[in-house]
Amino acid sequence: PEVDSGGPSGIDYYEVEGEPDLLPNDTREDALELTTASIWLQDNETDWFYVDAPDDGKAHLIEMTQTHSAGMITTVTVYAGADFSTIGQHNGGLTGPGATRYTYTTVGPGTRTLFAFHVTNSTKGRSELSYTLRTEDDDYEPNQSKDEAAPIELNTDVTAQTWIPYISGNDRVAADFFLLNLEAGDLTFRLLSIPENQSFQVQLIPLGDGPTKLVANTSKGATGSWTATVPEAGQYALSLADSAKLKPFTTTPVANLTEGYSFRVEQ
């Protein structure tokens, strides 16, 4: 919300020290849409904001920046708008002047994500907030189920990315599915590149009848080649599921947030 309260230029929402909030936002029901904000926190007050992600079939990364006054210790808690489950929290550790906290939250398409900012010591002061929203760099999305498997060609390099598309506590699948037309016989799965903090369980799933076949359990950050046998010709979904237990919330820009992975299937 753009509120002209005499604050500095470039700040869309500004709270004045010692005065009531122009737009009350001390409960999650009154959360304000965040663009840029300068808030005044005191007396165990909590300010709530939300960020909406586009409904485009892809995961999104909310990179939040918070800078605040000297002596303040604050907590930021991030909640999913769908079920109010806690995505992540960072306590304290930001003690000014001008100290800055970055948090990174990955969310699903069409989601609303809530951010609650709370001062956790007796100090009061100003906190500056801003964020950027980035979209997963993956042309094969949405492909997070067998039914949405993205068609790929044999003997061709495929590059994709894995972010956890957090929607709710029960809807946060980190897996990519790819559709292949295969002949009976052996195939080779080659993992060509992968972020250092990522690993996969790779499975071959027939679109018709038949059992799922384990192709590989990769090690974190490691590439390699694995061979599997296709029992009969047909369409299969190749599943690459996160096995490194990636988190949807972090305070450091881990590798999978900036890097993709690549593979090819040969037959």
Tab-separated table of C-alpha atoms in Angstrom:
chain	number	residue	atom	x	y	z
A	1	PRO	CA	0.000	0.000	0.000
A	2	GLU	CA	1.273	3.460	-0.837
A	3	VAL	CA	0.732	5.661	2.221
A	4	ASP	CA	2.046	9.233	2.204
A	5	SER	CA	3.119	9.823	5.788
A	6	GLY	CA	6.074	12.101	5.271
A	7	GLY	CA	8.554	9.234	5.051
A	8	PRO	CA	11.514	9.047	2.691
A	9	SER	CA	10.916	8.757	-1.031
A	10	GLY	CA	10.890	5.227	-2.406
A	11	ILE	CA	9.147	3.788	0.680
A	12	ASP	CA	5.577	2.707	-0.052
A	13	TYR	CA	4.508	2.197	3.557
A	14	TYR	CA	5.965	4.267	6.396
A	15	GLU	CA	5.140	4.135	10.100
A	16	VAL	CA	5.802	7.206	12.241
A	17	GLU	CA	7.482	6.766	15.629
A	18	GLY	CA	5.055	7.248	18.507
A	19	GLU	CA	1.962	7.456	16.308
A	20	PRO	CA	-0.701	4.802	15.557
A	21	ASP	CA	-0.112	2.783	12.391
A	22	LEU	CA	-1.763	4.402	9.386
A	23	LEU	CA	-2.949	0.953	8.304
A	24	PRO	CA	-3.225	-1.467	11.244
A	25	ASN	CA	-1.370	-4.706	10.528
A	26	ASP	CA	-0.824	-6.296	13.932
A	27	THR	CA	-2.745	-9.498	13.113
A	28	ARG	CA	-2.470	-11.905	10.206
A	29	GLU	CA	-6.021	-10.995	9.145
A	30	ASP	CA	-4.843	-7.394	8.703
A	31	ALA	CA	-1.620	-8.248	6.882
A	32	LEU	CA	-0.614	-5.639	4.306
A	33	GLU	CA	0.713	-6.318	0.853
A	34	LEU	CA	4.442	-5.711	0.951
A	35	THR	CA	6.350	-3.693	-1.587
A	36	THR	CA	8.764	-1.552	0.429
A	37	ALA	CA	8.102	-0.613	4.041
A	38	SER	CA	9.655	1.251	6.946
A	39	ILE	CA	8.036	0.046	10.163
A	40	TRP	CA	8.379	1.078	13.821
A	41	LEU	CA	8.477	-1.882	16.222
A	42	GLN	CA	8.054	-1.562	19.984
A	43	ASP	CA	6.437	-3.149	23.056
A	44	ASN	CA	6.288	-6.706	21.657
A	45	GLU	CA	4.437	-5.433	18.591
A	46	THR	CA	4.188	-7.663	15.511
A	47	ASP	CA	3.739	-6.287	11.994
A	48	TRP	CA	2.268	-8.575	9.319
A	49	PHE	CA	2.776	-8.409	5.560
A	50	TYR	CA	2.082	-10.739	2.649
A	51	VAL	CA	3.583	-11.509	-0.743
A	52	ASP	CA	1.555	-13.118	-3.566
A	53	ALA	CA	3.260	-15.338	-6.142
A	54	PRO	CA	1.968	-15.554	-9.743
A	55	ASP	CA	-0.161	-18.570	-10.637
A	56	ASP	CA	2.085	-19.628	-13.515
A	57	GLY	CA	2.789	-23.263	-12.711
A	58	LYS	CA	6.296	-22.579	-11.379
A	59	ALA	CA	7.920	-22.246	-7.985
A	60	HIS	CA	8.977	-18.796	-6.810
A	61	LEU	CA	11.710	-17.483	-4.542
A	62	ILE	CA	10.940	-14.634	-2.142
A	63	GLU	CA	14.203	-12.968	-1.120
A	64	MET	CA	13.407	-10.734	1.848
A	65	THR	CA	15.757	-7.964	3.001
A	66	GLN	CA	15.442	-6.447	6.484
A	67	THR	CA	17.638	-3.703	7.914
A	68	HIS	CA	17.042	-2.071	11.278
A	69	SER	CA	18.129	0.213	14.092
A	70	ALA	CA	21.008	-0.321	16.498
A	71	GLY	CA	20.354	-2.573	19.460
A	72	MET	CA	17.233	-4.199	18.101
A	73	ILE	CA	16.817	-7.960	18.052
A	74	THR	CA	13.938	-9.164	15.908
A	75	THR	CA	12.318	-12.350	14.696
A	76	VAL	CA	10.819	-12.976	11.274
A	77	THR	CA	8.382	-15.878	10.891
A	78	VAL	CA	7.089	-17.009	7.510
A	79	TYR	CA	3.699	-18.710	7.122
A	80	ALA	CA	1.816	-20.313	4.230
A	81	GLY	CA	-1.405	-18.450	3.523
A	82	ALA	CA	-3.213	-21.679	2.609
A	83	ASP	CA	-3.043	-23.338	6.043
A	84	PHE	CA	-0.930	-20.947	8.168
A	85	SER	CA	1.730	-23.620	8.609
A	86	THR	CA	5.160	-22.264	9.494
A	87	ILE	CA	7.536	-22.324	6.529
A	88	GLY	CA	10.470	-20.962	8.499
A	89	GLN	CA	11.669	-18.637	11.227
A	90	HIS	CA	14.816	-16.716	12.048
A	91	ASN	CA	15.368	-15.462	15.578
A	92	GLY	CA	17.568	-12.569	16.623
A	93	GLY	CA	21.044	-12.207	15.244
A	94	LEU	CA	20.316	-8.812	13.683
A	95	THR	CA	21.727	-6.108	15.937
A	96	GLY	CA	22.281	-2.907	13.890
A	97	PRO	CA	23.038	-0.203	13.188
A	98	GLY	CA	22.348	-0.959	9.564
A	99	ALA	CA	22.632	-4.693	10.092
A	100	THR	CA	20.861	-6.633	7.364
A	101	ARG	CA	19.091	-9.988	7.352
A	102	TYR	CA	18.301	-11.914	4.197
A	103	THR	CA	15.806	-14.749	4.128
A	104	TYR	CA	15.008	-16.997	1.179
A	105	THR	CA	11.605	-18.705	0.912
A	106	THR	CA	10.488	-20.935	-1.963
A	107	VAL	CA	6.751	-21.164	-2.566
A	108	GLY	CA	4.344	-22.661	-5.068
A	109	PRO	CA	2.441	-20.873	-7.835
A	110	GLY	CA	-0.622	-18.841	-6.881
A	111	THR	CA	0.309	-18.754	-3.190
A	112	ARG	CA	0.064	-16.069	-0.540
A	113	THR	CA	2.954	-16.038	1.922
A	114	LEU	CA	2.749	-14.188	5.246
A	115	PHE	CA	5.669	-12.525	7.017
A	116	ALA	CA	5.452	-11.550	10.699
A	117	PHE	CA	8.109	-9.178	12.108
A	118	HIS	CA	8.470	-8.990	15.881
A	119	VAL	CA	10.928	-7.250	18.205
A	120	THR	CA	12.231	-9.758	20.750
A	121	ASN	CA	14.056	-7.532	23.229
A	122	SER	CA	13.095	-4.365	25.115
A	123	THR	CA	14.519	-2.100	22.438
A	124	LYS	CA	12.264	-0.281	20.014
A	125	GLY	CA	13.213	1.042	16.634
A	126	ARG	CA	12.833	1.195	12.884
A	127	SER	CA	13.035	-1.710	10.460
A	128	GLU	CA	13.311	-1.347	6.686
A	129	LEU	CA	11.761	-4.077	4.538
A	130	SER	CA	11.940	-4.945	0.857
A	131	TYR	CA	11.921	-8.079	-1.257
A	132	THR	CA	12.487	-9.488	-4.718
A	133	LEU	CA	10.495	-12.288	-6.323
A	134	ARG	CA	12.214	-14.675	-8.723
A	135	THR	CA	10.774	-17.497	-10.818
A	136	GLU	CA	12.256	-20.983	-11.045
A	137	ASP	CA	14.434	-21.262	-14.148
A	138	ASP	CA	12.820	-24.405	-15.521
A	139	ASP	CA	11.066	-24.598	-18.885
A	140	TYR	CA	9.585	-28.018	-18.045
A	141	GLU	CA	7.366	-26.825	-15.200
A	142	PRO	CA	4.754	-27.672	-14.123
A	143	ASN	CA	5.884	-31.317	-14.010
A	144	GLN	CA	5.606	-32.378	-10.381
A	145	SER	CA	3.504	-35.483	-10.855
A	146	LYS	CA	3.383	-38.466	-13.195
A	147	ASP	CA	0.287	-37.013	-14.847
A	148	GLU	CA	2.159	-33.758	-15.588
A	149	ALA	CA	5.351	-35.404	-16.841
A	150	ALA	CA	7.108	-33.157	-19.374
A	151	PRO	CA	8.030	-34.825	-22.692
A	152	ILE	CA	11.765	-35.067	-23.412
A	153	GLU	CA	13.812	-36.705	-26.161
A	154	LEU	CA	16.258	-39.558	-25.754
A	155	ASN	CA	19.978	-38.834	-26.166
A	156	THR	CA	19.406	-35.122	-25.535
A	157	ASP	CA	20.666	-32.968	-22.648
A	158	VAL	CA	17.911	-31.699	-20.345
A	159	THR	CA	18.437	-28.780	-17.921
A	160	ALA	CA	15.994	-28.031	-15.096
A	161	GLN	CA	15.898	-26.721	-11.536
A	162	THR	CA	14.463	-27.849	-8.216
A	163	TRP	CA	12.920	-25.456	-5.703
A	164	ILE	CA	10.446	-26.616	-3.086
A	165	PRO	CA	7.075	-25.174	-4.188
A	166	TYR	CA	5.670	-24.782	-0.671
A	167	ILE	CA	1.877	-24.429	-0.780
A	168	SER	CA	0.890	-25.963	2.565
A	169	GLY	CA	2.300	-28.301	5.170
A	170	ASN	CA	0.967	-31.247	3.147
A	171	ASP	CA	1.693	-29.844	-0.320
A	172	ARG	CA	5.395	-29.200	-0.839
A	173	VAL	CA	6.549	-31.820	-3.345
A	174	ALA	CA	10.117	-31.429	-4.617
A	175	ALA	CA	10.214	-33.725	-7.652
A	176	ASP	CA	10.378	-33.404	-11.427
A	177	PHE	CA	8.761	-35.886	-13.832
A	178	PHE	CA	9.756	-36.351	-17.463
A	179	LEU	CA	7.939	-38.354	-20.141
A	180	LEU	CA	9.898	-40.792	-22.330
A	181	ASN	CA	9.045	-43.216	-25.113
A	182	LEU	CA	11.253	-46.239	-24.506
A	183	GLU	CA	12.030	-49.536	-26.146
A	184	ALA	CA	12.530	-52.766	-24.237
A	185	GLY	CA	16.128	-53.210	-23.144
A	186	ASP	CA	18.778	-51.273	-21.280
A	187	LEU	CA	18.918	-47.521	-20.867
A	188	THR	CA	21.589	-45.278	-19.360
A	189	PHE	CA	20.783	-42.332	-17.121
A	190	ARG	CA	23.592	-39.760	-17.002
A	191	LEU	CA	23.488	-37.003	-14.385
A	192	LEU	CA	25.668	-34.341	-15.986
A	193	SER	CA	25.548	-31.566	-13.383
A	194	ILE	CA	23.876	-30.901	-10.047
A	195	PRO	CA	24.117	-28.253	-7.274
A	196	GLU	CA	26.419	-29.190	-4.411
A	197	ASN	CA	23.549	-29.364	-1.893
A	198	GLN	CA	21.270	-31.567	-3.998
A	199	SER	CA	20.764	-35.278	-4.618
A	200	PHE	CA	18.036	-37.382	-6.248
A	201	GLN	CA	16.220	-40.638	-6.089
A	202	VAL	CA	15.654	-41.480	-9.750
A	203	GLN	CA	12.824	-43.840	-10.694
A	204	LEU	CA	11.234	-45.148	-13.890
A	205	ILE	CA	7.443	-45.358	-13.701
A	206	PRO	CA	5.354	-47.026	-16.445
A	207	LEU	CA	2.348	-44.983	-17.531
A	208	GLY	CA	0.400	-48.213	-17.873
A	209	ASP	CA	0.626	-51.338	-15.761
A	210	GLY	CA	3.865	-52.469	-14.208
A	211	PRO	CA	6.108	-51.821	-11.229
A	212	THR	CA	8.181	-48.723	-10.566
A	213	LYS	CA	11.896	-49.349	-11.124
A	214	LEU	CA	14.659	-47.672	-9.120
A	215	VAL	CA	17.294	-46.237	-11.458
A	216	ALA	CA	19.634	-44.434	-9.047
A	217	ASN	CA	20.170	-42.957	-5.616
A	218	THR	CA	22.648	-40.179	-6.274
A	219	SER	CA	25.026	-38.640	-3.741
A	220	LYS	CA	24.842	-34.974	-2.800
A	221	GLY	CA	26.571	-32.852	-5.424
A	222	ALA	CA	27.811	-35.900	-7.377
A	223	THR	CA	27.346	-36.711	-11.058
A	224	GLY	CA	27.517	-40.169	-12.639
A	225	SER	CA	25.942	-42.787	-14.885
A	226	TRP	CA	23.528	-45.597	-14.067
A	227	THR	CA	21.993	-48.384	-16.141
A	228	ALA	CA	18.452	-49.775	-15.849
A	229	THR	CA	16.456	-52.325	-17.816
A	230	VAL	CA	13.167	-51.388	-19.485
A	231	PRO	CA	10.900	-54.471	-19.322
A	232	GLU	CA	8.770	-53.585	-22.335
A	233	ALA	CA	8.301	-50.808	-24.873
A	234	GLY	CA	5.997	-47.950	-23.959
A	235	GLN	CA	5.692	-44.590	-22.271
A	236	TYR	CA	7.433	-44.041	-18.957
A	237	ALA	CA	7.755	-41.200	-16.476
A	238	LEU	CA	11.265	-40.584	-15.205
A	239	SER	CA	11.032	-39.182	-11.672
A	240	LEU	CA	13.826	-37.130	-10.116
A	241	ALA	CA	12.828	-36.618	-6.472
A	242	ASP	CA	14.779	-34.619	-3.916
A	243	SER	CA	16.610	-36.911	-1.494
A	244	ALA	CA	18.776	-34.241	0.158
A	245	LYS	CA	15.850	-32.922	2.224
A	246	LEU	CA	16.015	-29.448	0.767
A	247	LYS	CA	14.378	-26.729	2.852
A	248	PRO	CA	11.845	-24.142	1.642
A	249	PHE	CA	13.366	-21.522	3.977
A	250	THR	CA	16.978	-20.530	4.531
A	251	THR	CA	19.031	-17.517	5.557
A	252	THR	CA	21.831	-18.290	3.105
A	253	PRO	CA	21.619	-18.484	-0.714
A	254	VAL	CA	22.238	-22.232	-1.092
A	255	ALA	CA	23.354	-23.644	-4.433
A	256	ASN	CA	20.046	-25.040	-5.732
A	257	LEU	CA	18.518	-21.538	-5.543
A	258	THR	CA	20.928	-20.277	-8.189
A	259	GLU	CA	21.949	-23.417	-10.107
A	260	GLY	CA	20.083	-26.011	-12.120
A	261	TYR	CA	20.843	-29.643	-12.841
A	262	SER	CA	21.255	-31.448	-16.159
A	263	PHE	CA	20.930	-35.032	-17.357
A	264	ARG	CA	20.343	-37.179	-20.397
A	265	VAL	CA	18.737	-40.567	-20.991
A	266	GLU	CA	20.388	-42.754	-23.616
A	267	GLN	CA	18.953	-45.791	-25.362
